[in-house]
PDB file of C-alpha atoms and ligand atoms in Angstrom:
ATOM      1  CA  MET A   1      34.584 -62.544 -80.338  1.00  0.00           C
ATOM      2  CA  ALA A   2      35.148 -65.764 -82.215  1.00  0.00           C
ATOM      3  CA  LEU A   3      31.964 -67.512 -83.339  1.00  0.00           C
ATOM      4  CA  ALA A   4      31.410 -70.709 -81.322  1.00  0.00           C
ATOM      5  CA  LEU A   5      30.766 -73.593 -83.692  1.00  0.00           C
ATOM      6  CA  GLY A   6      29.436 -77.113 -83.188  1.00  0.00           C
ATOM      7  CA  VAL A   7      30.073 -79.399 -86.154  1.00  0.00           C
ATOM      8  CA  LEU A   8      27.859 -82.416 -86.913  1.00  0.00           C
ATOM      9  CA  ILE A   9      29.401 -85.156 -89.047  1.00  0.00           C
ATOM     10  CA  SER A  10      28.818 -88.758 -90.074  1.00  0.00           C
ATOM     11  CA  GLY A  11      31.943 -89.601 -92.048  1.00  0.00           C
ATOM     12  CA  ARG A  12      35.427 -88.585 -93.098  1.00  0.00           C
ATOM     13  CA  GLY A  13      35.107 -84.941 -92.023  1.00  0.00           C
ATOM     14  CA  SER A  14      37.156 -83.249 -94.750  1.00  0.00           C
ATOM     15  CA  ASN A  15      34.978 -80.128 -94.538  1.00  0.00           C
ATOM     16  CA  LEU A  16      35.525 -80.110 -90.780  1.00  0.00           C
ATOM     17  CA  LEU A  17      39.289 -80.136 -91.388  1.00  0.00           C
ATOM     18  CA  ALA A  18      38.996 -77.327 -93.953  1.00  0.00           C
ATOM     19  CA  ILE A  19      37.138 -75.282 -91.320  1.00  0.00           C
ATOM     20  CA  LEU A  20      39.798 -76.025 -88.693  1.00  0.00           C
ATOM     21  CA  ASP A  21      42.543 -75.037 -91.182  1.00  0.00           C
ATOM     22  CA  ALA A  22      40.774 -71.760 -91.963  1.00  0.00           C
ATOM     23  CA  ILE A  23      40.543 -70.986 -88.242  1.00  0.00           C
ATOM     24  CA  GLN A  24      44.212 -71.807 -87.715  1.00  0.00           C
ATOM     25  CA  GLU A  25      45.254 -69.658 -90.686  1.00  0.00           C
ATOM     26  CA  GLY A  26      43.186 -66.690 -89.482  1.00  0.00           C
ATOM     27  CA  ARG A  27      40.716 -66.807 -92.382  1.00  0.00           C
ATOM     28  CA  LEU A  28      37.816 -67.691 -90.085  1.00  0.00           C
ATOM     29  CA  ASP A  29      37.130 -65.965 -86.792  1.00  0.00           C
ATOM     30  CA  ALA A  30      35.579 -68.959 -85.055  1.00  0.00           C
ATOM     31  CA  ILE A  31      36.272 -71.740 -82.600  1.00  0.00           C
ATOM     32  CA  VAL A  32      35.042 -75.321 -82.866  1.00  0.00           C
ATOM     33  CA  LYS A  33      33.664 -76.137 -79.428  1.00  0.00           C
ATOM     34  CA  VAL A  34      32.589 -79.695 -80.145  1.00  0.00           C
ATOM     35  CA  VAL A  35      32.209 -82.206 -82.972  1.00  0.00           C
ATOM     36  CA  VAL A  36      29.297 -84.638 -82.810  1.00  0.00           C
ATOM     37  CA  SER A  37      28.774 -87.744 -84.937  1.00  0.00           C
ATOM     38  CA  ASN A  38      25.806 -90.092 -85.207  1.00  0.00           C
ATOM     39  CA  LYS A  39      28.218 -92.795 -86.439  1.00  0.00           C
ATOM     40  CA  ALA A  40      30.703 -94.429 -84.060  1.00  0.00           C
ATOM     41  CA  ASN A  41      33.222 -95.098 -86.829  1.00  0.00           C
ATOM     42  CA  ALA A  42      33.235 -91.617 -88.373  1.00  0.00           C
ATOM     43  CA  VAL A  43      36.868 -90.928 -89.300  1.00  0.00           C
ATOM     44  CA  GLY A  44      36.231 -87.233 -88.669  1.00  0.00           C
ATOM     45  CA  LEU A  45      35.869 -87.935 -84.923  1.00  0.00           C
ATOM     46  CA  GLU A  46      39.476 -89.176 -84.800  1.00  0.00           C
ATOM     47  CA  ARG A  47      40.715 -86.293 -86.949  1.00  0.00           C
ATOM     48  CA  ALA A  48      39.059 -83.823 -84.572  1.00  0.00           C
ATOM     49  CA  LYS A  49      40.578 -85.492 -81.493  1.00  0.00           C
ATOM     50  CA  GLU A  50      44.040 -85.393 -83.118  1.00  0.00           C
ATOM     51  CA  ARG A  51      43.610 -81.634 -83.306  1.00  0.00           C
ATOM     52  CA  GLY A  52      42.579 -81.385 -79.673  1.00  0.00           C
ATOM     53  CA  ILE A  53      38.899 -80.800 -80.381  1.00  0.00           C
ATOM     54  CA  GLN A  54      36.298 -82.473 -78.216  1.00  0.00           C
ATOM     55  CA  ALA A  55      34.584 -85.119 -80.346  1.00  0.00           C
ATOM     56  CA  VAL A  56      31.530 -87.079 -79.250  1.00  0.00           C
ATOM     57  CA  PHE A  57      29.701 -90.073 -80.696  1.00  0.00           C
ATOM     58  CA  MET A  58      26.002 -89.708 -79.894  1.00  0.00           C
ATOM     59  CA  ASP A  59      24.463 -93.137 -80.339  1.00  0.00           C
ATOM     60  CA  PRO A  60      20.950 -92.955 -81.815  1.00  0.00           C
ATOM     61  CA  LYS A  61      20.149 -96.532 -80.666  1.00  0.00           C
ATOM     62  CA  PRO A  62      19.066 -95.840 -77.060  1.00  0.00           C
ATOM     63  CA  PHE A  63      16.556 -93.349 -78.443  1.00  0.00           C
ATOM     64  CA  ALA A  64      15.013 -95.818 -80.888  1.00  0.00           C
ATOM     65  CA  GLN A  65      12.635 -97.271 -78.247  1.00  0.00           C
ATOM     66  CA  LYS A  66      11.298 -93.867 -77.257  1.00  0.00           C
ATOM     67  CA  GLU A  67       8.255 -92.190 -78.657  1.00  0.00           C
ATOM     68  CA  ASN A  68       9.320 -89.493 -81.125  1.00  0.00           C
ATOM     69  CA  SER A  69      12.763 -91.083 -81.222  1.00  0.00           C
ATOM     70  CA  ARG A  70      14.181 -88.744 -83.877  1.00  0.00           C
ATOM     71  CA  GLU A  71      13.094 -85.634 -81.988  1.00  0.00           C
ATOM     72  CA  ALA A  72      14.340 -87.069 -78.680  1.00  0.00           C
ATOM     73  CA  TYR A  73      17.749 -87.724 -80.224  1.00  0.00           C
ATOM     74  CA  ASP A  74      17.865 -84.255 -81.720  1.00  0.00           C
ATOM     75  CA  VAL A  75      16.973 -82.607 -78.399  1.00  0.00           C
ATOM     76  CA  ALA A  76      19.824 -84.556 -76.779  1.00  0.00           C
ATOM     77  CA  VAL A  77      22.223 -83.392 -79.509  1.00  0.00           C
ATOM     78  CA  GLY A  78      20.974 -79.794 -79.209  1.00  0.00           C
ATOM     79  CA  THR A  79      21.355 -79.860 -75.440  1.00  0.00           C
ATOM     80  CA  LEU A  80      24.924 -81.142 -75.757  1.00  0.00           C
ATOM     81  CA  LEU A  81      25.713 -78.364 -78.248  1.00  0.00           C
ATOM     82  CA  GLN A  82      24.198 -75.749 -75.933  1.00  0.00           C
ATOM     83  CA  GLU A  83      26.162 -77.118 -72.968  1.00  0.00           C
ATOM     84  CA  HIS A  84      29.335 -76.519 -74.979  1.00  0.00           C
ATOM     85  CA  GLY A  85      28.318 -72.933 -75.649  1.00  0.00           C
ATOM     86  CA  VAL A  86      27.725 -73.479 -79.364  1.00  0.00           C
ATOM     87  CA  GLU A  87      26.206 -70.485 -81.153  1.00  0.00           C
ATOM     88  CA  CYS A  88      26.181 -71.816 -84.698  1.00  0.00           C
ATOM     89  CA  VAL A  89      25.702 -75.418 -85.880  1.00  0.00           C
ATOM     90  CA  VAL A  90      27.596 -76.605 -88.937  1.00  0.00           C
ATOM     91  CA  LEU A  91      26.328 -79.687 -90.767  1.00  0.00           C
ATOM     92  CA  ALA A  92      29.322 -81.175 -92.570  1.00  0.00           C
ATOM     93  CA  GLY A  93      28.443 -84.491 -94.152  1.00  0.00           C
ATOM     94  CA  TYR A  94      25.820 -85.194 -91.480  1.00  0.00           C
ATOM     95  CA  MET A  95      23.808 -88.023 -93.025  1.00  0.00           C
ATOM     96  CA  ARG A  96      20.713 -87.700 -90.897  1.00  0.00           C
ATOM     97  CA  ILE A  97      17.621 -85.589 -91.401  1.00  0.00           C
ATOM     98  CA  VAL A  98      17.513 -82.888 -88.752  1.00  0.00           C
ATOM     99  CA  THR A  99      14.101 -82.500 -87.128  1.00  0.00           C
ATOM    100  CA  PRO A 100      12.421 -79.186 -86.252  1.00  0.00           C
ATOM    101  CA  ALA A 101      13.204 -79.980 -82.593  1.00  0.00           C
ATOM    102  CA  LEU A 102      16.899 -79.247 -83.248  1.00  0.00           C
ATOM    103  CA  ILE A 103      16.379 -76.559 -85.876  1.00  0.00           C
ATOM    104  CA  ARG A 104      14.248 -74.587 -83.394  1.00  0.00           C
ATOM    105  CA  MET A 105      17.099 -74.593 -80.865  1.00  0.00           C
ATOM    106  CA  PHE A 106      19.338 -72.854 -83.424  1.00  0.00           C
ATOM    107  CA  THR A 107      17.001 -70.785 -85.600  1.00  0.00           C
ATOM    108  CA  TRP A 108      18.974 -69.243 -88.517  1.00  0.00           C
ATOM    109  CA  LYS A 109      22.078 -70.473 -86.739  1.00  0.00           C
ATOM    110  CA  MET A 110      22.442 -73.764 -88.590  1.00  0.00           C
ATOM    111  CA  LEU A 111      24.216 -74.165 -91.926  1.00  0.00           C
ATOM    112  CA  ASN A 112      24.652 -77.065 -94.342  1.00  0.00           C
ATOM    113  CA  ILE A 113      26.805 -77.704 -97.387  1.00  0.00           C
ATOM    114  CA  HIS A 114      25.398 -79.648-100.310  1.00  0.00           C
ATOM    115  CA  PRO A 115      27.353 -80.877-103.350  1.00  0.00           C
ATOM    116  CA  SER A 116      25.177 -79.358-106.091  1.00  0.00           C
ATOM    117  CA  LEU A 117      23.916 -75.988-107.209  1.00  0.00           C
ATOM    118  CA  LEU A 118      20.634 -76.007-105.300  1.00  0.00           C
ATOM    119  CA  PRO A 119      17.727 -76.190-105.949  1.00  0.00           C
ATOM    120  CA  ALA A 120      19.058 -78.698-108.513  1.00  0.00           C
ATOM    121  CA  PHE A 121      19.770 -82.204-107.226  1.00  0.00           C
ATOM    122  CA  PRO A 122      18.809 -82.107-103.536  1.00  0.00           C
ATOM    123  CA  GLY A 123      19.077 -85.234-101.388  1.00  0.00           C
ATOM    124  CA  LEU A 124      21.482 -88.143-101.688  1.00  0.00           C
ATOM    125  CA  ASP A 125      24.081 -88.696-104.437  1.00  0.00           C
ATOM    126  CA  ALA A 126      23.869 -85.173-105.806  1.00  0.00           C
ATOM    127  CA  GLN A 127      26.983 -85.616-107.952  1.00  0.00           C
ATOM    128  CA  ARG A 128      25.579 -88.798-109.535  1.00  0.00           C
ATOM    129  CA  GLN A 129      22.243 -87.052-110.104  1.00  0.00           C
ATOM    130  CA  ALA A 130      24.007 -84.205-111.955  1.00  0.00           C
ATOM    131  CA  LEU A 131      25.911 -86.627-114.197  1.00  0.00           C
ATOM    132  CA  GLU A 132      22.847 -88.735-114.934  1.00  0.00           C
ATOM    133  CA  TRP A 133      20.815 -85.645-115.769  1.00  0.00           C
ATOM    134  CA  GLY A 134      23.475 -84.580-118.251  1.00  0.00           C
ATOM    135  CA  ALA A 135      24.125 -81.260-116.532  1.00  0.00           C
ATOM    136  CA  LYS A 136      27.112 -79.327-117.891  1.00  0.00           C
ATOM    137  CA  VAL A 137      27.716 -77.425-114.672  1.00  0.00           C
ATOM    138  CA  SER A 138      27.260 -78.427-111.049  1.00  0.00           C
ATOM    139  CA  GLY A 139      28.951 -77.269-107.851  1.00  0.00           C
ATOM    140  CA  CYS A 140      28.183 -76.769-104.194  1.00  0.00           C
ATOM    141  CA  SER A 141      25.894 -74.638-102.054  1.00  0.00           C
ATOM    142  CA  VAL A 142      26.005 -73.450 -98.465  1.00  0.00           C
ATOM    143  CA  HIS A 143      22.522 -72.758 -97.118  1.00  0.00           C
ATOM    144  CA  PHE A 144      20.622 -72.165 -93.912  1.00  0.00           C
ATOM    145  CA  VAL A 145      18.934 -75.279 -92.584  1.00  0.00           C
ATOM    146  CA  THR A 146      15.150 -75.227 -92.579  1.00  0.00           C
ATOM    147  CA  GLU A 147      12.632 -78.032 -92.241  1.00  0.00           C
ATOM    148  CA  GLY A 148      12.672 -79.000 -95.935  1.00  0.00           C
ATOM    149  CA  VAL A 149      15.761 -81.044 -96.841  1.00  0.00           C
ATOM    150  CA  ASP A 150      18.297 -78.891 -98.768  1.00  0.00           C
ATOM    151  CA  GLU A 151      15.636 -76.191 -99.178  1.00  0.00           C
ATOM    152  CA  GLY A 152      16.826 -73.358 -96.938  1.00  0.00           C
ATOM    153  CA  PRO A 153      17.935 -69.911 -98.146  1.00  0.00           C
ATOM    154  CA  ILE A 154      21.202 -70.092-100.100  1.00  0.00           C
ATOM    155  CA  ILE A 155      24.171 -68.222 -98.634  1.00  0.00           C
ATOM    156  CA  CYS A 156      26.757 -68.869-101.354  1.00  0.00           C
ATOM    157  CA  GLN A 157      27.560 -71.226-104.183  1.00  0.00           C
ATOM    158  CA  ALA A 158      30.505 -72.274-106.328  1.00  0.00           C
ATOM    159  CA  ALA A 159      30.183 -73.704-109.832  1.00  0.00           C
ATOM    160  CA  VAL A 160      32.161 -76.622-111.236  1.00  0.00           C
ATOM    161  CA  ALA A 161      32.171 -77.501-114.952  1.00  0.00           C
ATOM    162  CA  ILE A 162      31.301 -81.098-115.817  1.00  0.00           C
ATOM    163  CA  ASN A 163      33.496 -82.808-118.433  1.00  0.00           C
ATOM    164  CA  GLU A 164      32.420 -85.615-120.721  1.00  0.00           C
ATOM    165  CA  GLU A 165      34.949 -87.963-119.097  1.00  0.00           C
ATOM    166  CA  ASP A 166      33.761 -87.237-115.556  1.00  0.00           C
ATOM    167  CA  THR A 167      32.815 -90.074-113.234  1.00  0.00           C
ATOM    168  CA  VAL A 168      31.058 -89.658-109.883  1.00  0.00           C
ATOM    169  CA  GLU A 169      34.512 -89.854-108.267  1.00  0.00           C
ATOM    170  CA  THR A 170      36.265 -87.226-110.423  1.00  0.00           C
ATOM    171  CA  LEU A 171      33.339 -84.800-110.265  1.00  0.00           C
ATOM    172  CA  SER A 172      32.946 -85.288-106.500  1.00  0.00           C
ATOM    173  CA  ALA A 173      36.660 -84.586-105.997  1.00  0.00           C
ATOM    174  CA  ARG A 174      36.513 -81.292-107.911  1.00  0.00           C
ATOM    175  CA  ILE A 175      33.339 -80.223-106.111  1.00  0.00           C
ATOM    176  CA  LEU A 176      34.918 -81.128-102.763  1.00  0.00           C
ATOM    177  CA  GLU A 177      37.873 -78.804-103.475  1.00  0.00           C
ATOM    178  CA  GLN A 178      35.360 -75.987-103.903  1.00  0.00           C
ATOM    179  CA  GLU A 179      33.472 -77.021-100.761  1.00  0.00           C
ATOM    180  CA  HIS A 180      36.657 -76.649 -98.733  1.00  0.00           C
ATOM    181  CA  GLN A 181      36.969 -73.017 -99.902  1.00  0.00           C
ATOM    182  CA  LEU A 182      33.285 -72.132 -99.744  1.00  0.00           C
ATOM    183  CA  TYR A 183      32.286 -73.382 -96.297  1.00  0.00           C
ATOM    184  CA  PRO A 184      34.894 -71.370 -94.353  1.00  0.00           C
ATOM    185  CA  GLN A 185      33.992 -68.279 -96.418  1.00  0.00           C
ATOM    186  CA  ALA A 186      30.286 -68.656 -95.616  1.00  0.00           C
ATOM    187  CA  LEU A 187      31.064 -69.166 -91.935  1.00  0.00           C
ATOM    188  CA  GLN A 188      33.265 -66.088 -91.899  1.00  0.00           C
ATOM    189  CA  LEU A 189      30.326 -64.020 -93.223  1.00  0.00           C
ATOM    190  CA  MET A 190      28.241 -65.504 -90.408  1.00  0.00           C
ATOM    191  CA  ALA A 191      30.971 -64.740 -87.850  1.00  0.00           C
ATOM    192  CA  GLN A 192      31.099 -61.144 -89.063  1.00  0.00           C
ATOM    193  CA  GLY A 193      27.317 -60.794 -88.744  1.00  0.00           C
ATOM    194  CA  ARG A 194      27.053 -60.000 -92.449  1.00  0.00           C
ATOM    195  CA  LEU A 195      24.226 -62.357 -93.400  1.00  0.00           C
ATOM    196  CA  GLN A 196      20.807 -60.769 -93.535  1.00  0.00           C
ATOM    197  CA  LEU A 197      17.686 -62.648 -94.484  1.00  0.00           C
ATOM    198  CA  GLU A 198      15.082 -60.941 -96.674  1.00  0.00           C
ATOM    199  CA  GLY A 199      12.289 -63.356 -97.479  1.00  0.00           C
ATOM    200  CA  ARG A 200      14.199 -66.355 -98.695  1.00  0.00           C
ATOM    201  CA  THR A 201      17.063 -64.272-100.056  1.00  0.00           C
ATOM    202  CA  VAL A 202      20.274 -63.921 -98.107  1.00  0.00           C
ATOM    203  CA  GLN A 203      21.858 -60.483 -98.446  1.00  0.00           C
ATOM    204  CA  VAL A 204      25.560 -60.175 -97.735  1.00  0.00           C
ATOM    205  CA  LEU A 205      26.148 -56.888 -95.956  1.00  0.00           C
ATOM    206  CA  GLN A 206      29.268 -54.948 -96.969  1.00  0.00           C
TER     207      GLN A 206
HETATM  208  C1  LIG B   1      30.342 -83.399 -98.808  1.00  0.00           C
HETATM  209  O1  LIG B   1      30.336 -83.676-100.182  1.00  0.00           O
HETATM  210  C2  LIG B   1      29.177 -82.527 -98.435  1.00  0.00           C
HETATM  211  O2  LIG B   1      28.802 -81.638 -99.446  1.00  0.00           O
HETATM  212  C3  LIG B   1      28.074 -83.530 -98.225  1.00  0.00           C
HETATM  213  O3  LIG B   1      28.714 -84.628 -97.614  1.00  0.00           O
HETATM  214  C4  LIG B   1      30.092 -84.641 -97.961  1.00  0.00           C
HETATM  215  C5  LIG B   1      30.860 -84.625 -96.671  1.00  0.00           C
HETATM  216  O4  LIG B   1      32.229 -84.810 -96.859  1.00  0.00           O
HETATM  217  N1  LIG B   1      27.009 -82.948 -97.432  1.00  0.00           N
HETATM  218  P1  LIG B   1      33.223 -84.654 -95.616  1.00  0.00           P
HETATM  219  O5  LIG B   1      32.752 -85.629 -94.539  1.00  0.00           O
HETATM  220  O6  LIG B   1      33.198 -83.247 -95.153  1.00  0.00           O
HETATM  221  O7  LIG B   1      34.557 -85.073 -96.165  1.00  0.00           O
END
């Protein structure tokens, strides 16, 4: 049975499109049930709709007045995902810290992609951080989402060499190419039930 995905985005959604392509080309045994954005103007919402995928803007504003507003928003997002039958949550450029309230609804069923070789350069502007540090190699990582930002067990990584002439833009573009390969591959391992957690190490079952 195809793995039921819910994809959370905030922006252009190129990883979302790479996932949809992989599904269409038979490289990923999954189905995207719903795309959710915390930003009304996320281009990825339109891209998803063009492909016939249900895409929802969940406005954080009405939650801002409530006590525990971040958790309340996350419970609403989690409930929406559950209502769509989502089994696995895919963070793809979701620029919002996910609270334990949502993580608990999808324990070890939530993945993120980050544009560095974690644990190096977590947080914002990872490509800029790598350049400013003078790193010679960076890349991208797919990991399980846990409460610490960009700290969860690593599922897979791809390395990208840094050239002397690189700018944030050129490096980001080369890393993004790798992201588009890596994320569908990681999700396919998930879909095949081949990811096994041992401590904080992810074993890929043959
Ligand atoms: C990617 O670089 C991803 O690693 C980071 O945010 C960016 C999202 O890009 N988490 P897109 O919206 O998938 O094009």
